[in-house]
């Protein structure tokens, strides 16, 4: 607040206090600040909701001989009848072609889980798309590059 000395009928020494008038509408910066606060709260809520997805993750994915080795880490409770979906795409010059696709039921124990998937891949470059589903929920998903040598 600002203080201003005023002269009332030639009498000096009186002080008046000027207060800003109440605004009916918020300033633009105050409205934006509220919008950003709401967006931040929504983002934190989404992150908290996605925290369950962080309990399952993929580890190393390798190919040797005639099999794909998939490591899945489960930090949560054991799960029966989860689904491991594997799709392998052969990567060419400017195209991709599906080389293999399989979905199978798996049991996830707490800790590291290792799965062997039989697949015959020719030498070349591939992308592996791996997903773990529990019920209708996608728990983990990853895309990995694979190089198969002769």
PDB file of C-alpha atoms in Angstrom:
ATOM      1  CA  UNK A   1       0.000   0.000   0.000  1.00  0.00           C
ATOM      2  CA  UNK A   2       1.156   3.533  -0.709  1.00  0.00           C
ATOM      3  CA  UNK A   3       0.946   6.376   1.776  1.00  0.00           C
ATOM      4  CA  UNK A   4       0.287   9.855   0.432  1.00  0.00           C
ATOM      5  CA  UNK A   5       0.277  13.082   2.386  1.00  0.00           C
ATOM      6  CA  UNK A   6      -2.688  15.237   1.517  1.00  0.00           C
ATOM      7  CA  UNK A   7      -3.555  18.867   2.157  1.00  0.00           C
ATOM      8  CA  UNK A   8      -7.066  19.336   3.521  1.00  0.00           C
ATOM      9  CA  UNK A   9      -8.021  23.060   3.558  1.00  0.00           C
ATOM     10  CA  UNK A  10      -4.432  24.166   4.022  1.00  0.00           C
ATOM     11  CA  UNK A  11      -3.866  21.807   6.923  1.00  0.00           C
ATOM     12  CA  UNK A  12      -0.846  19.706   6.327  1.00  0.00           C
ATOM     13  CA  UNK A  13       0.054  16.553   8.131  1.00  0.00           C
ATOM     14  CA  UNK A  14      -2.952  14.398   7.379  1.00  0.00           C
ATOM     15  CA  UNK A  15      -2.080  11.035   5.884  1.00  0.00           C
ATOM     16  CA  UNK A  16      -4.329   9.001   3.672  1.00  0.00           C
ATOM     17  CA  UNK A  17      -3.777   5.394   2.658  1.00  0.00           C
ATOM     18  CA  UNK A  18      -4.445   4.438  -0.936  1.00  0.00           C
ATOM     19  CA  UNK A  19      -5.314   0.795  -1.441  1.00  0.00           C
ATOM     20  CA  UNK A  20      -5.583  -0.810  -4.860  1.00  0.00           C
ATOM     21  CA  UNK A  21      -9.138  -1.285  -5.998  1.00  0.00           C
ATOM     22  CA  UNK A  22     -10.471  -4.830  -5.924  1.00  0.00           C
ATOM     23  CA  UNK A  23     -10.418  -6.322  -9.377  1.00  0.00           C
ATOM     24  CA  UNK A  24     -13.376  -8.344 -10.486  1.00  0.00           C
ATOM     25  CA  UNK A  25     -11.265 -10.416 -12.833  1.00  0.00           C
ATOM     26  CA  UNK A  26      -7.926 -12.056 -12.146  1.00  0.00           C
ATOM     27  CA  UNK A  27      -4.890 -10.821 -13.986  1.00  0.00           C
ATOM     28  CA  UNK A  28      -3.664 -12.941 -16.871  1.00  0.00           C
ATOM     29  CA  UNK A  29      -0.584 -14.097 -14.928  1.00  0.00           C
ATOM     30  CA  UNK A  30      -2.707 -15.228 -11.981  1.00  0.00           C
ATOM     31  CA  UNK A  31      -5.022 -17.203 -14.285  1.00  0.00           C
ATOM     32  CA  UNK A  32      -2.041 -18.844 -16.014  1.00  0.00           C
ATOM     33  CA  UNK A  33      -0.494 -19.659 -12.646  1.00  0.00           C
ATOM     34  CA  UNK A  34      -3.678 -21.460 -11.617  1.00  0.00           C
ATOM     35  CA  UNK A  35      -3.820 -23.339 -14.934  1.00  0.00           C
ATOM     36  CA  UNK A  36      -0.212 -24.490 -14.531  1.00  0.00           C
ATOM     37  CA  UNK A  37      -0.920 -25.588 -10.967  1.00  0.00           C
ATOM     38  CA  UNK A  38      -3.896 -27.651 -12.124  1.00  0.00           C
ATOM     39  CA  UNK A  39      -1.845 -29.195 -14.954  1.00  0.00           C
ATOM     40  CA  UNK A  40       0.943 -30.051 -12.510  1.00  0.00           C
ATOM     41  CA  UNK A  41      -1.520 -31.763 -10.174  1.00  0.00           C
ATOM     42  CA  UNK A  42      -2.979 -33.750 -13.085  1.00  0.00           C
ATOM     43  CA  UNK A  43       0.502 -34.778 -14.249  1.00  0.00           C
ATOM     44  CA  UNK A  44       1.413 -35.947 -10.744  1.00  0.00           C
ATOM     45  CA  UNK A  45      -1.837 -37.909 -10.520  1.00  0.00           C
ATOM     46  CA  UNK A  46      -1.083 -39.590 -13.860  1.00  0.00           C
ATOM     47  CA  UNK A  47       2.429 -40.429 -12.676  1.00  0.00           C
ATOM     48  CA  UNK A  48       1.061 -41.927  -9.474  1.00  0.00           C
ATOM     49  CA  UNK A  49      -1.438 -43.951 -11.509  1.00  0.00           C
ATOM     50  CA  UNK A  50       1.324 -45.223 -13.766  1.00  0.00           C
ATOM     51  CA  UNK A  51       3.443 -46.296 -10.809  1.00  0.00           C
ATOM     52  CA  UNK A  52       2.014 -49.797 -11.118  1.00  0.00           C
ATOM     53  CA  UNK A  53       3.559 -50.020 -14.594  1.00  0.00           C
ATOM     54  CA  UNK A  54       6.980 -49.543 -13.056  1.00  0.00           C
ATOM     55  CA  UNK A  55       6.772 -52.775 -11.058  1.00  0.00           C
ATOM     56  CA  UNK A  56       7.555 -54.854 -14.176  1.00  0.00           C
ATOM     57  CA  UNK A  57      10.385 -54.106 -16.597  1.00  0.00           C
ATOM     58  CA  UNK A  58      12.436 -55.790 -19.272  1.00  0.00           C
ATOM     59  CA  UNK A  59      16.064 -56.597 -18.723  1.00  0.00           C
ATOM     60  CA  UNK A  60      18.460 -58.049 -21.252  1.00  0.00           C
ATOM     61  CA  UNK A  61      17.077 -59.428 -24.526  1.00  0.00           C
ATOM     62  CA  UNK A  62      19.534 -61.541 -26.540  1.00  0.00           C
ATOM     63  CA  UNK A  63      19.484 -63.950 -29.465  1.00  0.00           C
ATOM     64  CA  UNK A  64      21.827 -66.907 -29.758  1.00  0.00           C
ATOM     65  CA  UNK A  65      21.586 -69.991 -31.922  1.00  0.00           C
ATOM     66  CA  UNK A  66      17.894 -70.578 -32.413  1.00  0.00           C
ATOM     67  CA  UNK A  67      16.384 -68.871 -29.374  1.00  0.00           C
ATOM     68  CA  UNK A  68      15.593 -65.459 -27.962  1.00  0.00           C
ATOM     69  CA  UNK A  69      16.425 -65.005 -24.266  1.00  0.00           C
ATOM     70  CA  UNK A  70      14.135 -62.508 -22.523  1.00  0.00           C
ATOM     71  CA  UNK A  71      14.721 -61.297 -18.956  1.00  0.00           C
ATOM     72  CA  UNK A  72      11.780 -59.717 -17.135  1.00  0.00           C
ATOM     73  CA  UNK A  73      12.140 -58.064 -13.724  1.00  0.00           C
ATOM     74  CA  UNK A  74       9.062 -58.123 -11.473  1.00  0.00           C
ATOM     75  CA  UNK A  75       9.338 -55.889  -8.405  1.00  0.00           C
ATOM     76  CA  UNK A  76       5.714 -56.477  -7.400  1.00  0.00           C
ATOM     77  CA  UNK A  77       3.716 -59.451  -6.229  1.00  0.00           C
ATOM     78  CA  UNK A  78       3.910 -62.760  -8.143  1.00  0.00           C
ATOM     79  CA  UNK A  79       1.505 -62.960 -11.094  1.00  0.00           C
ATOM     80  CA  UNK A  80       0.006 -66.044 -12.727  1.00  0.00           C
ATOM     81  CA  UNK A  81      -1.147 -66.123 -16.350  1.00  0.00           C
ATOM     82  CA  UNK A  82       0.438 -62.887 -17.512  1.00  0.00           C
ATOM     83  CA  UNK A  83       0.946 -62.628 -21.271  1.00  0.00           C
ATOM     84  CA  UNK A  84       4.332 -62.107 -22.916  1.00  0.00           C
ATOM     85  CA  UNK A  85       3.885 -60.823 -26.465  1.00  0.00           C
ATOM     86  CA  UNK A  86       6.934 -60.865 -28.769  1.00  0.00           C
ATOM     87  CA  UNK A  87       7.009 -59.449 -32.290  1.00  0.00           C
ATOM     88  CA  UNK A  88      10.251 -59.383 -34.264  1.00  0.00           C
ATOM     89  CA  UNK A  89      10.517 -57.193 -37.337  1.00  0.00           C
ATOM     90  CA  UNK A  90      13.301 -57.579 -39.889  1.00  0.00           C
ATOM     91  CA  UNK A  91      14.672 -54.137 -40.723  1.00  0.00           C
ATOM     92  CA  UNK A  92      15.680 -53.601 -44.349  1.00  0.00           C
ATOM     93  CA  UNK A  93      16.779 -50.580 -46.367  1.00  0.00           C
ATOM     94  CA  UNK A  94      13.613 -48.525 -45.911  1.00  0.00           C
ATOM     95  CA  UNK A  95      11.153 -51.168 -44.809  1.00  0.00           C
ATOM     96  CA  UNK A  96      10.228 -53.525 -42.001  1.00  0.00           C
ATOM     97  CA  UNK A  97       8.854 -57.015 -42.378  1.00  0.00           C
ATOM     98  CA  UNK A  98       7.413 -59.195 -39.629  1.00  0.00           C
ATOM     99  CA  UNK A  99       9.749 -62.139 -39.102  1.00  0.00           C
ATOM    100  CA  UNK A 100       8.148 -63.642 -35.979  1.00  0.00           C
ATOM    101  CA  UNK A 101       5.207 -63.071 -33.654  1.00  0.00           C
ATOM    102  CA  UNK A 102       4.095 -64.988 -30.583  1.00  0.00           C
ATOM    103  CA  UNK A 103       2.073 -64.465 -27.418  1.00  0.00           C
ATOM    104  CA  UNK A 104       2.338 -66.887 -24.525  1.00  0.00           C
ATOM    105  CA  UNK A 105       1.116 -67.187 -20.963  1.00  0.00           C
ATOM    106  CA  UNK A 106       3.824 -66.777 -18.343  1.00  0.00           C
ATOM    107  CA  UNK A 107       4.033 -66.748 -14.565  1.00  0.00           C
ATOM    108  CA  UNK A 108       5.970 -63.853 -13.054  1.00  0.00           C
ATOM    109  CA  UNK A 109       7.715 -64.486  -9.752  1.00  0.00           C
ATOM    110  CA  UNK A 110       9.065 -61.632  -7.681  1.00  0.00           C
ATOM    111  CA  UNK A 111      12.549 -60.826  -8.929  1.00  0.00           C
ATOM    112  CA  UNK A 112      14.168 -61.842 -12.210  1.00  0.00           C
ATOM    113  CA  UNK A 113      12.340 -64.083 -14.677  1.00  0.00           C
ATOM    114  CA  UNK A 114      14.012 -65.641 -17.719  1.00  0.00           C
ATOM    115  CA  UNK A 115      12.120 -66.925 -20.759  1.00  0.00           C
ATOM    116  CA  UNK A 116      13.404 -68.749 -23.838  1.00  0.00           C
ATOM    117  CA  UNK A 117      11.529 -68.279 -27.095  1.00  0.00           C
ATOM    118  CA  UNK A 118      12.461 -70.579 -29.975  1.00  0.00           C
ATOM    119  CA  UNK A 119      12.808 -68.619 -33.205  1.00  0.00           C
ATOM    120  CA  UNK A 120      14.970 -69.076 -36.287  1.00  0.00           C
ATOM    121  CA  UNK A 121      16.369 -65.751 -37.508  1.00  0.00           C
ATOM    122  CA  UNK A 122      18.642 -65.294 -40.501  1.00  0.00           C
ATOM    123  CA  UNK A 123      21.652 -62.947 -40.219  1.00  0.00           C
ATOM    124  CA  UNK A 124      20.542 -59.321 -40.335  1.00  0.00           C
ATOM    125  CA  UNK A 125      19.094 -56.422 -38.341  1.00  0.00           C
ATOM    126  CA  UNK A 126      15.888 -56.808 -36.364  1.00  0.00           C
ATOM    127  CA  UNK A 127      13.705 -54.887 -33.936  1.00  0.00           C
ATOM    128  CA  UNK A 128      12.059 -56.770 -31.100  1.00  0.00           C
ATOM    129  CA  UNK A 129       8.768 -55.429 -29.731  1.00  0.00           C
ATOM    130  CA  UNK A 130       8.086 -56.981 -26.318  1.00  0.00           C
ATOM    131  CA  UNK A 131       5.081 -56.408 -24.066  1.00  0.00           C
ATOM    132  CA  UNK A 132       3.868 -57.948 -20.795  1.00  0.00           C
ATOM    133  CA  UNK A 133       0.126 -57.830 -20.066  1.00  0.00           C
ATOM    134  CA  UNK A 134      -1.548 -58.682 -16.768  1.00  0.00           C
ATOM    135  CA  UNK A 135      -5.269 -58.969 -17.393  1.00  0.00           C
ATOM    136  CA  UNK A 136      -6.163 -55.990 -19.578  1.00  0.00           C
ATOM    137  CA  UNK A 137      -3.301 -53.880 -18.225  1.00  0.00           C
ATOM    138  CA  UNK A 138      -0.020 -53.396 -20.062  1.00  0.00           C
ATOM    139  CA  UNK A 139       2.667 -53.743 -17.379  1.00  0.00           C
ATOM    140  CA  UNK A 140       5.803 -53.284 -19.481  1.00  0.00           C
ATOM    141  CA  UNK A 141       6.698 -52.591 -23.076  1.00  0.00           C
ATOM    142  CA  UNK A 142      10.021 -52.144 -24.844  1.00  0.00           C
ATOM    143  CA  UNK A 143      11.560 -52.045 -28.323  1.00  0.00           C
ATOM    144  CA  UNK A 144      15.037 -53.529 -28.671  1.00  0.00           C
ATOM    145  CA  UNK A 145      17.470 -53.682 -31.584  1.00  0.00           C
ATOM    146  CA  UNK A 146      18.809 -57.146 -32.404  1.00  0.00           C
ATOM    147  CA  UNK A 147      21.770 -57.972 -34.644  1.00  0.00           C
ATOM    148  CA  UNK A 148      22.035 -61.580 -35.819  1.00  0.00           C
ATOM    149  CA  UNK A 149      25.401 -62.647 -37.220  1.00  0.00           C
ATOM    150  CA  UNK A 150      26.286 -65.837 -39.061  1.00  0.00           C
TER     151      UNK A 150
END
